[in-house]
Coordinates of C-alpha atoms in Angstrom, one line a residue:
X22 CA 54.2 -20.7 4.8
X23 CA 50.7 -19.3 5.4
X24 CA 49.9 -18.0 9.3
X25 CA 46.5 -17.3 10.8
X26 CA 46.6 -14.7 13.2
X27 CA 44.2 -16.0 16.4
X28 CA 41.3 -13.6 17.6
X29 CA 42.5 -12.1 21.0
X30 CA 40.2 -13.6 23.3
X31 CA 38.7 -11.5 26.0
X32 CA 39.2 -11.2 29.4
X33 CA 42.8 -11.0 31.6
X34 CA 45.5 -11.4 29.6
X35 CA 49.0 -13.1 30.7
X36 CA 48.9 -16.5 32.3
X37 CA 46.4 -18.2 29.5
X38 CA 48.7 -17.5 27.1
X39 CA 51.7 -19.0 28.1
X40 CA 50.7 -22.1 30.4
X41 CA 51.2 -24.8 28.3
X42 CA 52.8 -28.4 29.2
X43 CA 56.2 -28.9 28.5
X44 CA 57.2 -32.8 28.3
X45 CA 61.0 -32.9 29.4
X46 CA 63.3 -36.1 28.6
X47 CA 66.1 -37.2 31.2
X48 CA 68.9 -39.5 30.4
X49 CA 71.8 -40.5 32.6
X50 CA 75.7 -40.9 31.6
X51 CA 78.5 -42.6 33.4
X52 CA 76.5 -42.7 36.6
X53 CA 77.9 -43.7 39.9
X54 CA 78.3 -48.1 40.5
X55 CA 76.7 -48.3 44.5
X56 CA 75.9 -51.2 43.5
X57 CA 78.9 -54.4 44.5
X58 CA 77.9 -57.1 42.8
X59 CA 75.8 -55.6 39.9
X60 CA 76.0 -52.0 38.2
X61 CA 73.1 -49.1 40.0
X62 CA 69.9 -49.5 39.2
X63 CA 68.6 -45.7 39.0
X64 CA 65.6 -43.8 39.3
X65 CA 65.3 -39.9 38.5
X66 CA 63.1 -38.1 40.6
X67 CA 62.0 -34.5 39.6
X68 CA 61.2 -31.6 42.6
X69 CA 60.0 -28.3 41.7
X70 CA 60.4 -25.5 44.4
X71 CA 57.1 -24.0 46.0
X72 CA 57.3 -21.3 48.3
X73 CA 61.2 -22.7 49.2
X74 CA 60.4 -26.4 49.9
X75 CA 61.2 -28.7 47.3
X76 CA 58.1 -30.5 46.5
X77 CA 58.3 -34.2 44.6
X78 CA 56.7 -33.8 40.9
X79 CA 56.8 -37.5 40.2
X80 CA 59.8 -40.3 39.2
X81 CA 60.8 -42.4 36.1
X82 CA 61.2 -46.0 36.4
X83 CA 63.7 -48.0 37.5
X84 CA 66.4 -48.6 34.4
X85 CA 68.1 -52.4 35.7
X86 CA 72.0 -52.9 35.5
X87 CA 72.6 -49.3 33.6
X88 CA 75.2 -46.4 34.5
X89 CA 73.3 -44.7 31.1
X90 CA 70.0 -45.0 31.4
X91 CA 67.4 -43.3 29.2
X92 CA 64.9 -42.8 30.7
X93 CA 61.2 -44.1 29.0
X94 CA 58.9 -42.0 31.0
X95 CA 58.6 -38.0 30.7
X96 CA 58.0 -35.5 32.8
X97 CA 55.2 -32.9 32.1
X98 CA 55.4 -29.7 33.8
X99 CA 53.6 -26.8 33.4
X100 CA 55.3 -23.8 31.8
X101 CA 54.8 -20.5 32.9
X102 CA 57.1 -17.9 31.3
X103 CA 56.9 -15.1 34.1
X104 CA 57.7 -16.7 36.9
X105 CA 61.3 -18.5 37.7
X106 CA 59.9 -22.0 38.1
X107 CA 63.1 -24.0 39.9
X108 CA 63.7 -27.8 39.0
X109 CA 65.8 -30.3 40.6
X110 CA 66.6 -34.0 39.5
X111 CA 67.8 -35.8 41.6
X112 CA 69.1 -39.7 40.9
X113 CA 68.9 -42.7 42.8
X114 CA 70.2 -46.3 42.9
X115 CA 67.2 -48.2 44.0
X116 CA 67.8 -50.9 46.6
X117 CA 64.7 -51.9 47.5
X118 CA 60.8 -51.2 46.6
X119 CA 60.3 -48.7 49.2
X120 CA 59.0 -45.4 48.0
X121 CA 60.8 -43.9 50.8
X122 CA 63.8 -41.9 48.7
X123 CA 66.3 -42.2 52.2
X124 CA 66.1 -46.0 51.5
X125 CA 68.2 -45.6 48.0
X126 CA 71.4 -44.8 47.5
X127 CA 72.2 -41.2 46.0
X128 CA 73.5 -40.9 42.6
X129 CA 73.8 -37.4 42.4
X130 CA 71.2 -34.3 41.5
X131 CA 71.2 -31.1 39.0
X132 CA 69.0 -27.9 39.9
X133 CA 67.8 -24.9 36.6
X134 CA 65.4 -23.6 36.3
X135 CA 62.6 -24.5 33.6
X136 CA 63.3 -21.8 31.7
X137 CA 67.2 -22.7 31.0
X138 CA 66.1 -26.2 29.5
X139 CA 63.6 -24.5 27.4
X140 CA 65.7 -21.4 26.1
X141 CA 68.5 -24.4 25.5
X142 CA 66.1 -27.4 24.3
X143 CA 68.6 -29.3 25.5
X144 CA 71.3 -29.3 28.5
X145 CA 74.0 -31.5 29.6
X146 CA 75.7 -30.7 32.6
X147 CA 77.5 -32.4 35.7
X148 CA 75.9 -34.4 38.8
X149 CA 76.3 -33.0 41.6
X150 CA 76.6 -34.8 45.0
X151 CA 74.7 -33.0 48.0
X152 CA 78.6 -31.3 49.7
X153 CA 78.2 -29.6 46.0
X154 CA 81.3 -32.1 44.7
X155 CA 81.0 -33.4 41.1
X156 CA 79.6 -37.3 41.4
X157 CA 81.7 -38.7 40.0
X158 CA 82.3 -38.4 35.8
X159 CA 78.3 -39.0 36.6
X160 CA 76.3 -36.6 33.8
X161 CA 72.2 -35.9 33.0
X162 CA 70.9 -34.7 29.8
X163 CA 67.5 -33.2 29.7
X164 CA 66.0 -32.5 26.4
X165 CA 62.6 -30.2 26.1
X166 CA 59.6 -30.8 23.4
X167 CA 56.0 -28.6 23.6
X168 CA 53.2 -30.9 24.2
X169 CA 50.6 -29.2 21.7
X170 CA 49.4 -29.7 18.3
X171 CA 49.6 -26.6 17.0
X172 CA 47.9 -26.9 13.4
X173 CA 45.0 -24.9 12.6
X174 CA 42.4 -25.4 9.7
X175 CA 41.2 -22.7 7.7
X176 CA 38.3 -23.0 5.6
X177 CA 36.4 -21.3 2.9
X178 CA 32.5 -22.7 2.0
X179 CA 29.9 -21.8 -0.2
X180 CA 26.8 -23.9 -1.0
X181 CA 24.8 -24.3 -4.3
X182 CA 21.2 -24.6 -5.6
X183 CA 20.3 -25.3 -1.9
X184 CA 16.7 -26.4 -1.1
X185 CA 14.3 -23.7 -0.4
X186 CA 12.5 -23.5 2.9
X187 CA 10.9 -19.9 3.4
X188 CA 7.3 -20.1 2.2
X189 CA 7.9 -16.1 1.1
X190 CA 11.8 -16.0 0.3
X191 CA 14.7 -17.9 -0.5
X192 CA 16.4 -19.6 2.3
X193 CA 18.8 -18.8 5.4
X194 CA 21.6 -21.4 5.5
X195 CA 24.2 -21.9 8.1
X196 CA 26.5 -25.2 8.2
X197 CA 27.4 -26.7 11.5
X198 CA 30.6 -28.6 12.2
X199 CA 30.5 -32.5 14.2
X200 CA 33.1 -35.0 15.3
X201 CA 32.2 -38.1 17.3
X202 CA 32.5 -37.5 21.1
X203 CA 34.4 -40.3 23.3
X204 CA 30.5 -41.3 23.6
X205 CA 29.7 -42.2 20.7
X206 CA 27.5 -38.9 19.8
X207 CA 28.3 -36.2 17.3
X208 CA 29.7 -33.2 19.3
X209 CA 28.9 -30.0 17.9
X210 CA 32.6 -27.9 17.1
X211 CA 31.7 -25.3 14.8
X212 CA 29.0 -22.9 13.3
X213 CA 29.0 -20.7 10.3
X214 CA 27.5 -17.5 10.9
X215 CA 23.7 -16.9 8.8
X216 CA 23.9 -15.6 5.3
X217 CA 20.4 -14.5 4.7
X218 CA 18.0 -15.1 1.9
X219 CA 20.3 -17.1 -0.9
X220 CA 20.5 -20.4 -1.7
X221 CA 24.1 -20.2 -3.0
X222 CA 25.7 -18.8 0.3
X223 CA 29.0 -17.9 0.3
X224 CA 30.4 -18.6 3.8
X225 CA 32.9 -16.2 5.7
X226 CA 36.6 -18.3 5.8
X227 CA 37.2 -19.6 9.2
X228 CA 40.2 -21.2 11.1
X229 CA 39.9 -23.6 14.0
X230 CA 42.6 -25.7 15.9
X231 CA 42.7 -29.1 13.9
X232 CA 42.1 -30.7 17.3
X233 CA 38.9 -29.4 17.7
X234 CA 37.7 -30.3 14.5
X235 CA 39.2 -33.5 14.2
X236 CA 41.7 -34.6 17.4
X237 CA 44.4 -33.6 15.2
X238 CA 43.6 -36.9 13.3
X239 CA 42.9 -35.6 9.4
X240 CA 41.6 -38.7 8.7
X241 CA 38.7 -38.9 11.3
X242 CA 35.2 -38.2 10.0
X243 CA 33.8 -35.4 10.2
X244 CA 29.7 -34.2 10.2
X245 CA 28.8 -31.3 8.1
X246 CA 24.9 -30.6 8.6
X247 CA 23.1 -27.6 6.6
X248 CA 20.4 -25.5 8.2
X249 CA 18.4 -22.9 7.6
X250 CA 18.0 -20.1 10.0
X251 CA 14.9 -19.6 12.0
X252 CA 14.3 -16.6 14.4
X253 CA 12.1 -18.8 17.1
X254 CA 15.2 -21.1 16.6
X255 CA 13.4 -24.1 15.2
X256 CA 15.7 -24.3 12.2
X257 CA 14.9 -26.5 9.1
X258 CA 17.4 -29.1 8.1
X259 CA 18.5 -28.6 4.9
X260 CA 21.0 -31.6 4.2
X261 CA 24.1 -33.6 5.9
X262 CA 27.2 -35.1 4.3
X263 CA 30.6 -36.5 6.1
X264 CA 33.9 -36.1 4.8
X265 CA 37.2 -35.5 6.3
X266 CA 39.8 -33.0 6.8
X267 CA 42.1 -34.6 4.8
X268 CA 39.9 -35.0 1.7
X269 CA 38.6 -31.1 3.0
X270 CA 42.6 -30.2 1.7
X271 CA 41.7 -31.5 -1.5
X272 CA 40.5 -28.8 -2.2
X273 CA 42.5 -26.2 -4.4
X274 CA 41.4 -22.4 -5.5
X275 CA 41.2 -23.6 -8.8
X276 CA 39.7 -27.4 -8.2
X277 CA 37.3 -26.4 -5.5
X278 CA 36.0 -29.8 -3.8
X279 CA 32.1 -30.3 -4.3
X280 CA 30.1 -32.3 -1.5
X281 CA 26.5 -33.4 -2.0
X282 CA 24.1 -32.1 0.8
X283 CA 21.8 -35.2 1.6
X284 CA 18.4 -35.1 3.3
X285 CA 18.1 -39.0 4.5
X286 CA 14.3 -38.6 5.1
X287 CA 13.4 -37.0 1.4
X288 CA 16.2 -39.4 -0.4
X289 CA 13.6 -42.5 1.4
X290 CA 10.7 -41.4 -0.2
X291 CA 11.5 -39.4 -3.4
X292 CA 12.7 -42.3 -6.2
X293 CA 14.4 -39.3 -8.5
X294 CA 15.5 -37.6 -5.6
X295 CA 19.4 -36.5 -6.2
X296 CA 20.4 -33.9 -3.3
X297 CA 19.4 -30.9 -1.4
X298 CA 22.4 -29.0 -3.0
X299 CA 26.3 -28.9 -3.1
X300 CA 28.5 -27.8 -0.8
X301 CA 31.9 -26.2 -1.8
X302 CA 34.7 -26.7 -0.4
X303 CA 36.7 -23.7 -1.9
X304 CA 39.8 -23.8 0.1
X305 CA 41.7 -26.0 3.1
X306 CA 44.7 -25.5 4.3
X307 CA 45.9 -26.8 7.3
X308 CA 49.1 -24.5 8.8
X309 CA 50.6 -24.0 12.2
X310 CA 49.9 -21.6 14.5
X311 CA 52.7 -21.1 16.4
X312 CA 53.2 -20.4 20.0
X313 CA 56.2 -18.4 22.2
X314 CA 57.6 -21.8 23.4
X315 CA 57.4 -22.7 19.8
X316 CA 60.1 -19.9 18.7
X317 CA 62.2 -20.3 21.9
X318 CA 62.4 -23.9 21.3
X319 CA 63.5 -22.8 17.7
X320 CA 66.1 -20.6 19.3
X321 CA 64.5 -17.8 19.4
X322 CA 67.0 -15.5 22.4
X323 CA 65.4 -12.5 24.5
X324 CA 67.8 -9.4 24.5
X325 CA 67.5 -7.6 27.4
X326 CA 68.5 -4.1 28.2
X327 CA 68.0 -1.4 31.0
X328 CA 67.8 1.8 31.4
X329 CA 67.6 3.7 34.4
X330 CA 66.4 7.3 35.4
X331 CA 69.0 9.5 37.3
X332 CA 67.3 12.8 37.1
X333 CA 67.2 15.1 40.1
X334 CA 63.8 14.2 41.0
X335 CA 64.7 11.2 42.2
X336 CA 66.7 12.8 45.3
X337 CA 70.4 12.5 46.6
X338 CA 71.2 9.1 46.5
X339 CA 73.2 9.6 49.9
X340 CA 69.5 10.7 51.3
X341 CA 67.0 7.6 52.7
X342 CA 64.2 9.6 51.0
X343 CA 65.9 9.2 47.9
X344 CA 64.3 6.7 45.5
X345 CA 67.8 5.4 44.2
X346 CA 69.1 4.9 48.5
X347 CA 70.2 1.8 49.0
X348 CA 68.9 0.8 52.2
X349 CA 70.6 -1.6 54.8
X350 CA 69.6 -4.3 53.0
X351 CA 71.2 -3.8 49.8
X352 CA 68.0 -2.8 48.1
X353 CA 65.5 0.1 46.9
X354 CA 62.8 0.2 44.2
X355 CA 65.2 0.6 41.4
X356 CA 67.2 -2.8 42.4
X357 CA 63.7 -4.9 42.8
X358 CA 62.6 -4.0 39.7
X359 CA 65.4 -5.1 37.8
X360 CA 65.8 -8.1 39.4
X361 CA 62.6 -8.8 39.0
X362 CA 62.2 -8.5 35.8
X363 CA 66.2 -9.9 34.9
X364 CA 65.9 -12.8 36.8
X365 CA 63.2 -13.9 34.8
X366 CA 64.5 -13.3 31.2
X367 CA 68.3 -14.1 31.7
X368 CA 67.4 -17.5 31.2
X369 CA 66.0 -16.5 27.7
X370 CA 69.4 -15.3 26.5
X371 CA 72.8 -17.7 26.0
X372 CA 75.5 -14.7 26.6
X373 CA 73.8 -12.9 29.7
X374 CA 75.7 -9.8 28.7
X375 CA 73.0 -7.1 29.0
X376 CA 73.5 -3.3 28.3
X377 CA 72.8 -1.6 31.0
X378 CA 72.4 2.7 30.3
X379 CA 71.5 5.8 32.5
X380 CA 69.9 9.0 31.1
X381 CA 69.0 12.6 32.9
X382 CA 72.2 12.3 34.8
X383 CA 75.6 14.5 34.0
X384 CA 78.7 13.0 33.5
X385 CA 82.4 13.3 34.6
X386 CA 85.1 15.0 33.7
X387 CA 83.3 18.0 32.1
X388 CA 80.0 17.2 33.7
X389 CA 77.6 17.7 30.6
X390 CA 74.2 15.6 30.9
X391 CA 73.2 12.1 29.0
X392 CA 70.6 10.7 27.9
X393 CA 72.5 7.4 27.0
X394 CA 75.6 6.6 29.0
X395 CA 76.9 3.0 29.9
X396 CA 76.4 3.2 33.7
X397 CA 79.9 0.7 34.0
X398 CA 81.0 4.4 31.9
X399 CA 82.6 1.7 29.1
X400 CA 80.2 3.4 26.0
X401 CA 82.3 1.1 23.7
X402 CA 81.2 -2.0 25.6
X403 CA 77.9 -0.9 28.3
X404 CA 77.5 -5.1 28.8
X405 CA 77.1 -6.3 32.3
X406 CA 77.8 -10.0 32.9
X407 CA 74.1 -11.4 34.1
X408 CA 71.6 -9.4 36.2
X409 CA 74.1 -9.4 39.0
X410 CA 76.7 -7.2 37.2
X411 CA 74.0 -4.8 36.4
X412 CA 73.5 -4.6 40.2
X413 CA 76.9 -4.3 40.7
X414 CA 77.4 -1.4 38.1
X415 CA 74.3 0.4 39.2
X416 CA 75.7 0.4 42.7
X417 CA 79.0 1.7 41.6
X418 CA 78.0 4.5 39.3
X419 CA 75.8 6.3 41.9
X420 CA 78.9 8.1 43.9
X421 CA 80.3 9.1 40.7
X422 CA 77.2 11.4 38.6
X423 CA 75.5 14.2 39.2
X424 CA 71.4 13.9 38.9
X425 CA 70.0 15.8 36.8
X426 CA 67.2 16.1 33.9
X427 CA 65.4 16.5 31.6
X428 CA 63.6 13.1 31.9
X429 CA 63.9 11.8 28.0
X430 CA 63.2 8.7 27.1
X431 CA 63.9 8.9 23.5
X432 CA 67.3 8.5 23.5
X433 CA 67.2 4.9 25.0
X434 CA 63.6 3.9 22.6
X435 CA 65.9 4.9 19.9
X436 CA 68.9 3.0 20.9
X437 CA 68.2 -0.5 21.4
X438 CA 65.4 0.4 18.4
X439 CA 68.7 0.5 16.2
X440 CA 69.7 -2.7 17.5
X441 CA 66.3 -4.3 16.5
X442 CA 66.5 -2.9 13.1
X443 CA 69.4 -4.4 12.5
X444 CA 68.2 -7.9 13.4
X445 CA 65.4 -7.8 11.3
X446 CA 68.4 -7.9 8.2
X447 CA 68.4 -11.8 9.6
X448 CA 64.9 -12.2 8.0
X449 CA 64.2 -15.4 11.0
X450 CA 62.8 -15.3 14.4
X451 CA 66.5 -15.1 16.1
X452 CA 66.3 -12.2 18.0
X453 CA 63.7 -10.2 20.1
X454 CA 64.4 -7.1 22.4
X455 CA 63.0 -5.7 25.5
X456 CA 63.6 -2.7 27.0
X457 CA 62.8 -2.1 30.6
X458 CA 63.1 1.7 31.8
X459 CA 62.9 2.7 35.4
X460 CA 61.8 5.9 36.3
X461 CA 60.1 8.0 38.8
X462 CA 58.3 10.2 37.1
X463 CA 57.0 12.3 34.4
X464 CA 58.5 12.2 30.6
X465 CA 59.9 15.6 28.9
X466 CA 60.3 14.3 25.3
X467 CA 56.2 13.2 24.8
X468 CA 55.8 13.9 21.5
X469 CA 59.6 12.5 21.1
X470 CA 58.8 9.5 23.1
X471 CA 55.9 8.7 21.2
X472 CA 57.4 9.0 17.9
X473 CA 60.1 6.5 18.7
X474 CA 57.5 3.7 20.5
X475 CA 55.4 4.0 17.2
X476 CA 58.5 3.1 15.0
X477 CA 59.6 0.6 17.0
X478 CA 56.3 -0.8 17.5
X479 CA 57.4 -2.4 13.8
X480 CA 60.4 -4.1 15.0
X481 CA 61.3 -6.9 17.1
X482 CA 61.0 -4.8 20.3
X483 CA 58.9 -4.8 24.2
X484 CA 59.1 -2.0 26.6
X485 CA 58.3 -2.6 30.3
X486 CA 58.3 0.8 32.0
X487 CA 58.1 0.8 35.9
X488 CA 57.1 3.6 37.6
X489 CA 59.1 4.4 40.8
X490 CA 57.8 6.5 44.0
X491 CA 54.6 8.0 44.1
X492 CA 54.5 10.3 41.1
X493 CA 51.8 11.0 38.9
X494 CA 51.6 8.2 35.9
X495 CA 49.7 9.3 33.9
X496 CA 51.8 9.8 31.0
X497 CA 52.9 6.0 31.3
X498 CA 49.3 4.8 30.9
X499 CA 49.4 6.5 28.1
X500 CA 52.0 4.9 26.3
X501 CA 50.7 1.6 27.5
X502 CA 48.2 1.3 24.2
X503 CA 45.8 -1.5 26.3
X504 CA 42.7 0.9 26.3
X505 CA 43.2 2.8 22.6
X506 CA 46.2 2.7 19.6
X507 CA 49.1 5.3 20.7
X508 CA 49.5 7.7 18.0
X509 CA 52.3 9.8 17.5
X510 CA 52.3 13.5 17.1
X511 CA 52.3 13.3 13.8
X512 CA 48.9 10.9 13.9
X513 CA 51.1 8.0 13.1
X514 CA 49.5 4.8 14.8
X515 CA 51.3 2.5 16.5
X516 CA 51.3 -1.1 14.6
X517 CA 50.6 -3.1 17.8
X518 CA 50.9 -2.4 21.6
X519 CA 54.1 -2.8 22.0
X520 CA 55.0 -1.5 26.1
X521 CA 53.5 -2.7 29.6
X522 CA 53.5 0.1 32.6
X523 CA 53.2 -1.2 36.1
X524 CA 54.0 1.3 39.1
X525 CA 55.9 -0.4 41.6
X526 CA 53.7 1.0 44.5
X527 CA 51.0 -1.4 43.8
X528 CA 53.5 -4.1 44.2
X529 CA 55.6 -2.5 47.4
X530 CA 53.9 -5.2 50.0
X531 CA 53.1 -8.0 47.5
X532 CA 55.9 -11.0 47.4
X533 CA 58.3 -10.4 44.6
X534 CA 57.3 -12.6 42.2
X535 CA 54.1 -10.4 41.4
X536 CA 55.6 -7.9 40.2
X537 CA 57.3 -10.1 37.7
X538 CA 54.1 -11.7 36.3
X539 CA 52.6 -8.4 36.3
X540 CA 55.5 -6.8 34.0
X541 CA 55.9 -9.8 31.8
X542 CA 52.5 -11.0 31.6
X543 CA 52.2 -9.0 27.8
X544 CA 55.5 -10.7 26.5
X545 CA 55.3 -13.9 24.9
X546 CA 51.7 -12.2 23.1
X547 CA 53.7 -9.8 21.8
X548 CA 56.6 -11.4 20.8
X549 CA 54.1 -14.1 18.5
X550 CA 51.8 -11.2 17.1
X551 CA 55.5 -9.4 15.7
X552 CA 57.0 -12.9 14.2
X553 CA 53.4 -13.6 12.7
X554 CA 53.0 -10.5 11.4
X555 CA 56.4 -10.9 10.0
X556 CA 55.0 -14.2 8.7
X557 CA 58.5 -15.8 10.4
X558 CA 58.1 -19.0 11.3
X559 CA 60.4 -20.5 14.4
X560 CA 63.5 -20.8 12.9
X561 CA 63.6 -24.7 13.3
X562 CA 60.0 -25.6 12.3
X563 CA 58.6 -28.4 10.8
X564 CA 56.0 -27.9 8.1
X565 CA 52.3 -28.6 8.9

């Protein structure tokens, strides 16, 4: 299976990548009878939350006479990977053509979250009546599908004894892409770049999404009109043809597929005339460029693991200056970060056990310091059930070590590095890992630290890092490769940016859900751009 890695386009990254509709498929099963001479008549209706009202999305239609409807028309929401976007479906029995939903009788409702259905593809769980009661044996089954064609085209083109049109030289040819536009007019979708003074160009290859070229319909026509270049930008037509992209994949690179380039106005008055050249097609192929809903849809699960700074730095936790104080309302910098960040990615992994290790911190009985303990001190098993036993264990650990240092990060890089390794034995797109490390300050291992995000940079691997308190950062932005390639100190380059800094400071006064998109804006990129490289496709993928 051939990929195409996409150019990175410019500008902010995060939210462009990952929007992309999602259409979701309800069906009812042994639904409630309200209904006393006739079985219900039910409607689904689907609510997203927005800032903590449930707002109405929009309703199926009404299935007559049926406790197991399936539901004809789909949802289509919006997906946006970092940020918890909260669903409910609620089912009623319709009793009369109001639109008003107090005027039908309830059938029961089911609230997840978008990322659940997606991470599961499909979920069947219990209706619930609004005291929280089961309704009923009454079930709903929601099944998820990406709404996106996503084949790409790639291309390779030459051109042959092409007609000359410099007075002094050879000429300048360029070929320009069409399809027909809802209007009725050719619509311009691609341009070669200018190979200068030839007339048997050989083109650059070039990929474009197969609904640009063609609405995803390989048999549509397509335009292919031959220039050549001029500087004052009157360019002289060369020649025309139409073809398609299906007879484009003809095309083999042995049995490249020759096109005749036709000037309409010189074929009317020359009797002999025969063409103004020959296109080659050398090579089509049409393949799939995959998306991050793509491979969680496939079954793709996020493996999430913490790991939290206890050095001295960070103050006596019994101290309201410290950074790890848990103030009267159950919280400090540490706590929002990780539920920030968990809350989001839980849904992206079926177990929810998540290993949860401290490091700079020395440990009971003989008091000697770690760079990797299990803060629930269980080394043999360091999983804590969802992000609220990592809370839990966090909270419980604190009374019981002594902060210390040196701040290392290696340690932990290294660890859950291991753990990617050995997933990478599975040769599929199963498993991805992220890392997130809180810390409040400066790193002692650099050249250490460095070392490890470079190798791990090859594997299946993310690491959010968020900066606690008011230090200085400036080691952080340095790992985080945005504006150059990390190197370690041995002048090893990473393979691709592979961790995300975000000091919480800049978030402090911002609502919660910032700090989330902020962090995981980098993901899903990254988590594509390592399966592609790996040329893995989602594990259940259909061919292009």
């Amino acid at each position: 299976m051939a990929y195409t890695m996409t150019p990175t386009p410019a500008g902010p990254v995060g939210s462009q990548y990952c929007v992309c509709k999602v259409e979701l498929s309800v069906c009812g099963q042994n639904l409630l009878d309200r209904d006393v001479t006739s079985k219900s008549d039910p409607f689904c209706v689907l609510f997203m939350e927005v800032n903590g009202k449930w707002v109405e999305l929009d309703r199926t239609e009404t299935a007559v006479n049926n406790l197991n409807p399936a539901f004809a028309k789909k949802f289509i929401v919006d997906y946006h990977f970092e940020e918890v976007q909260k669903l409910k479906f609620a089912l009623f029995d319709q009793d009369k053509s109001s639109m008003q939903l107090y005027e039908h009788d309830f059938l029961g409702e089911f609230s997840c979250t978008l990322g659940m259905i997606v991470s599961s593809k499909k979920i069947t769980r219990t209706l619930l009546l609004g005291n929280g009661k089961p309704a009923g044996k009454g079930m709903i089954t929601i099944a998820a599908q990406e709404l996106s064609d996503n084949r790409v085209i790639t291309l390779s083109m030459a051109g042959r004894k092409l007609d000359k049109k410099d007075l002094f030289g050879k000429s300048d040819p360029f070929l320009e892409f069409y399809k027909p536009g809802d209007d009725g007019k050719w619509m311009l979708v691609h341009r070669t770049e200018v190979i200068k003074y030839t007339l048997d160009p050989v083109w650059k290859p070039f990929t474009v999404p197969l609904v640009s070229l063609c609405d995803g319909d390989v048999e549509k026509l397509i335009k292919v009109m031959c220039y050549d270049y001029d500087s004052d930008g009157g360019h002289d037509f060369i020649g025309e043809f139409q073809t398609s992209a299906a007879r484009m994949c003809e095309a083999q690179d042995a049995f490249p597929l020759e096109l005749e380039c036709i000037n309409p106005k010189k074929q009317k008055k020359k009797k002999n005339y025969k063409n103004s050249g020959i296109i080659i097609v050398k090579s089509c192929k049409i393949t799939r460029d995959f998306s991050f809903l793509d491979y969680i849809l496939g079954g793709c699960q996020l493996m999430f693991t913490v790991g939290i700074d206890f050095t001295a730095s960070n103050g006596n936790p019994r101290d309201p200056s410290s950074l790890h104080y848990i103030n009267p309302m159950g919280t400090n910098e540490y706590l929002s970060a990780i539920w920030a960040v968990g809350q989001i990615i839980q849904d992206y992994d079926s177990d929810k056990m998540f290993p949860a290790l401290g490091f700079g911190a020395q440990l009971p009985p003989d008091w000697k310091v770690s760079h990797e303990f299990a803060i629930n001190f269980n080394p043999t098993n360091p999983f804590c059930s969802g992000v609220e036993g990592i809370v839990q264990a966090y909270s419980a650990c604190l009374p019981h070590i002594r902060f210390y240092g040196p701040t290392n990060f290696s340690p932990i890089v290294n660890h859950v590095a291991r753990f990617a390794a050995q997933a990478t034995q599975q040769e599929a797109a199963s498993q991805y890992f992220i890392l997130l490390i809180i810390t409040d300050g400066v790193i002692s291992d650099m050249d250490e630290t460095r070392h490890a995000v470079v190798q791990a940079s090859k594997l299946p691997m993310s690491i959010i890092i968020v900066g606690v308190g008011n230090a200085d950062f400036a080691a952080m932005e340095f790992l985080d490769g945005d504006s150059r390639v990390l190197r370690s100190h041995t002048g090893e380059e990473a393979v691709r940016d592979i961790v995300q800094f975000v000091p919480f400071r800049d978030f402090r006064n911002a609502p919660k859900e910032t700090l989330a998109k902020a962090v995981l804006a980098e993901l899903p990129q990254q988590v594509v751009q390592y399966f592609k490289h790996q040329n893995l496709p989602p594990i259940n993928s259909e061919p292009a």
